[in-house]
Amino acid sequence: MELCTILRPECTTCATPGSKKKVLELISDLVAAQYPTLSSQEIFESLVAREKMGSTGIGNGIAIPHGRLADIDQPIAILIKCEEPIAFDAIDKQPVDILFALLVPADQCQQHLSTLSCMAEKLSDKQILKQLRKTHDETVLYQVITG
């Protein structure tokens, strides 16, 4: 799957959210701004519900928060580079500075797992991570992750 089919440049940003809750709110607001039929509260609740099952901080400064929404028919991705790393309850107890969030249709479980796996693999590439962490430009951030 081509990442550019689910990640819009407008959903790629550099930010200083400050906390796990604030970054989940930022994700929700970014998506709601691009998809007006979706409620930022509904998105936030979906992400929080998943985090309650266990942190999506996968280690090495990376988190992949995700959730399911009944009102969408295509996955939606969001990429955030935190200018200051945030505590995220990651499995390695390290703060997180790269977040790739994914919202998927409630009835597409297999695609959800496949997309998460693909993203985790991409983010395990040391060269990609180095480029993501080095840039402060959202256009470059988008180009690196979709390239």
CSV table of C-alpha atoms in Angstrom, one decimal:
chain,number,residue,atom,x,y,z
A,1,MET,CA,0.0,0.0,0.0
A,2,GLU,CA,1.2,3.5,-0.9
A,3,LEU,CA,1.4,5.6,2.2
A,4,CYS,CA,0.4,8.7,0.3
A,5,THR,CA,-3.1,7.2,-0.2
A,6,ILE,CA,-3.8,7.4,3.5
A,7,LEU,CA,-1.6,10.3,4.7
A,8,ARG,CA,-2.3,13.8,3.5
A,9,PRO,CA,0.4,16.5,3.7
A,10,GLU,CA,-2.0,18.5,5.9
A,11,CYS,CA,-2.0,15.6,8.4
A,12,THR,CA,1.8,15.8,8.7
A,13,THR,CA,3.2,18.2,11.3
A,14,CYS,CA,6.0,19.2,13.6
A,15,ALA,CA,4.6,20.2,17.0
A,16,THR,CA,5.4,20.6,20.7
A,17,PRO,CA,2.3,19.0,22.3
A,18,GLY,CA,3.8,18.6,25.8
A,19,SER,CA,2.0,15.4,26.9
A,20,LYS,CA,0.4,12.2,25.7
A,21,LYS,CA,-3.1,13.6,26.2
A,22,LYS,CA,-2.3,16.8,24.3
A,23,VAL,CA,-0.7,14.8,21.3
A,24,LEU,CA,-3.8,12.6,21.1
A,25,GLU,CA,-6.0,15.8,21.1
A,26,LEU,CA,-3.7,17.2,18.4
A,27,ILE,CA,-4.2,14.1,16.3
A,28,SER,CA,-7.9,14.3,16.7
A,29,ASP,CA,-8.0,18.0,15.8
A,30,LEU,CA,-5.8,17.5,12.7
A,31,VAL,CA,-8.1,14.7,11.4
A,32,ALA,CA,-11.3,16.6,12.2
A,33,ALA,CA,-10.0,19.6,10.3
A,34,GLN,CA,-9.4,17.6,7.2
A,35,TYR,CA,-12.5,15.4,7.5
A,36,PRO,CA,-15.3,17.6,8.6
A,37,THR,CA,-17.8,14.7,8.9
A,38,LEU,CA,-15.7,13.4,11.8
A,39,SER,CA,-15.9,14.6,15.4
A,40,SER,CA,-12.6,15.3,17.1
A,41,GLN,CA,-14.1,14.1,20.3
A,42,GLU,CA,-15.0,10.7,18.7
A,43,ILE,CA,-11.5,10.4,17.3
A,44,PHE,CA,-10.0,11.3,20.7
A,45,GLU,CA,-12.1,8.7,22.5
A,46,SER,CA,-11.2,6.0,20.0
A,47,LEU,CA,-7.5,6.7,20.5
A,48,VAL,CA,-7.8,6.8,24.3
A,49,ALA,CA,-9.8,3.6,24.3
A,50,ARG,CA,-6.9,1.8,22.5
A,51,GLU,CA,-4.3,3.4,24.8
A,52,LYS,CA,-6.2,2.0,27.8
A,53,MET,CA,-5.6,-1.5,26.5
A,54,GLY,CA,-1.8,-0.8,26.5
A,55,SER,CA,0.5,1.9,25.3
A,56,THR,CA,1.1,2.1,21.6
A,57,GLY,CA,4.6,3.4,22.3
A,58,ILE,CA,6.7,0.8,20.5
A,59,GLY,CA,10.1,1.9,21.7
A,60,ASN,CA,13.0,3.9,20.2
A,61,GLY,CA,11.1,7.1,20.5
A,62,ILE,CA,8.2,5.9,18.3
A,63,ALA,CA,4.5,5.5,19.0
A,64,ILE,CA,1.8,4.3,16.7
A,65,PRO,CA,-1.5,5.3,18.3
A,66,HIS,CA,-4.5,3.9,16.5
A,67,GLY,CA,-8.2,3.5,16.7
A,68,ARG,CA,-11.3,2.4,14.8
A,69,LEU,CA,-14.1,4.6,13.6
A,70,ALA,CA,-17.5,3.5,12.3
A,71,ASP,CA,-17.9,6.6,10.1
A,72,ILE,CA,-15.0,6.1,7.7
A,73,ASP,CA,-14.5,3.8,4.8
A,74,GLN,CA,-10.7,4.4,4.2
A,75,PRO,CA,-7.8,4.4,6.7
A,76,ILE,CA,-6.6,7.9,7.7
A,77,ALA,CA,-3.0,8.4,8.8
A,78,ILE,CA,-1.3,11.3,10.8
A,79,LEU,CA,2.4,11.9,11.3
A,80,ILE,CA,3.6,14.1,14.1
A,81,LYS,CA,7.2,14.9,14.9
A,82,CYS,CA,7.5,16.3,18.4
A,83,GLU,CA,10.0,19.0,18.7
A,84,GLU,CA,10.4,18.0,22.4
A,85,PRO,CA,10.0,14.3,23.2
A,86,ILE,CA,7.0,13.4,25.5
A,87,ALA,CA,6.3,10.7,28.0
A,88,PHE,CA,4.1,8.1,26.4
A,89,ASP,CA,4.4,5.0,28.6
A,90,ALA,CA,6.4,3.3,25.8
A,91,ILE,CA,7.6,-0.3,26.3
A,92,ASP,CA,11.2,0.9,26.6
A,93,LYS,CA,10.2,3.7,29.0
A,94,GLN,CA,11.8,6.3,26.7
A,95,PRO,CA,10.0,9.5,25.6
A,96,VAL,CA,8.4,9.6,22.2
A,97,ASP,CA,9.2,12.1,19.4
A,98,ILE,CA,7.8,10.4,16.3
A,99,LEU,CA,4.1,9.4,16.2
A,100,PHE,CA,2.3,7.8,13.3
A,101,ALA,CA,-1.4,7.6,14.1
A,102,LEU,CA,-3.8,5.5,12.2
A,103,LEU,CA,-7.6,5.5,12.1
A,104,VAL,CA,-9.3,2.7,10.3
A,105,PRO,CA,-12.8,1.7,9.5
A,106,ALA,CA,-14.3,-0.4,12.3
A,107,ASP,CA,-14.9,-3.4,10.0
A,108,GLN,CA,-11.4,-3.6,8.4
A,109,CYS,CA,-9.4,-5.4,11.1
A,110,GLN,CA,-7.0,-7.2,8.7
A,111,GLN,CA,-6.1,-4.1,6.7
A,112,HIS,CA,-5.6,-2.3,10.1
A,113,LEU,CA,-3.0,-4.9,11.2
A,114,SER,CA,-1.3,-4.9,7.8
A,115,THR,CA,-1.0,-1.1,7.7
A,116,LEU,CA,0.4,-1.0,11.3
A,117,SER,CA,2.9,-3.7,10.4
A,118,CYS,CA,4.0,-1.8,7.3
A,119,MET,CA,4.4,1.4,9.2
A,120,ALA,CA,6.3,-0.2,12.1
A,121,GLU,CA,8.7,-1.7,9.5
A,122,LYS,CA,9.2,1.7,7.8
A,123,LEU,CA,9.9,3.4,11.2
A,124,SER,CA,12.4,0.8,12.1
A,125,ASP,CA,14.6,2.0,9.2
A,126,LYS,CA,17.4,3.9,11.0
A,127,GLN,CA,18.0,6.1,7.9
A,128,ILE,CA,14.3,7.2,7.7
A,129,LEU,CA,14.2,7.8,11.5
A,130,LYS,CA,17.4,10.0,11.3
A,131,GLN,CA,15.9,12.1,8.5
A,132,LEU,CA,12.5,12.5,10.3
A,133,ARG,CA,14.3,13.6,13.5
A,134,LYS,CA,16.6,16.0,11.7
A,135,THR,CA,13.9,18.0,9.9
A,136,HIS,CA,11.7,20.8,11.2
A,137,ASP,CA,10.0,21.2,7.9
A,138,GLU,CA,6.6,19.6,7.5
A,139,THR,CA,7.0,19.2,3.7
A,140,VAL,CA,10.3,17.4,4.1
A,141,LEU,CA,8.7,15.2,6.9
A,142,TYR,CA,5.9,14.2,4.5
A,143,GLN,CA,8.4,13.5,1.6
A,144,VAL,CA,10.6,11.3,3.9
A,145,ILE,CA,7.8,9.2,5.2
A,146,THR,CA,6.1,8.7,1.8
A,147,GLY,CA,9.3,8.4,-0.3
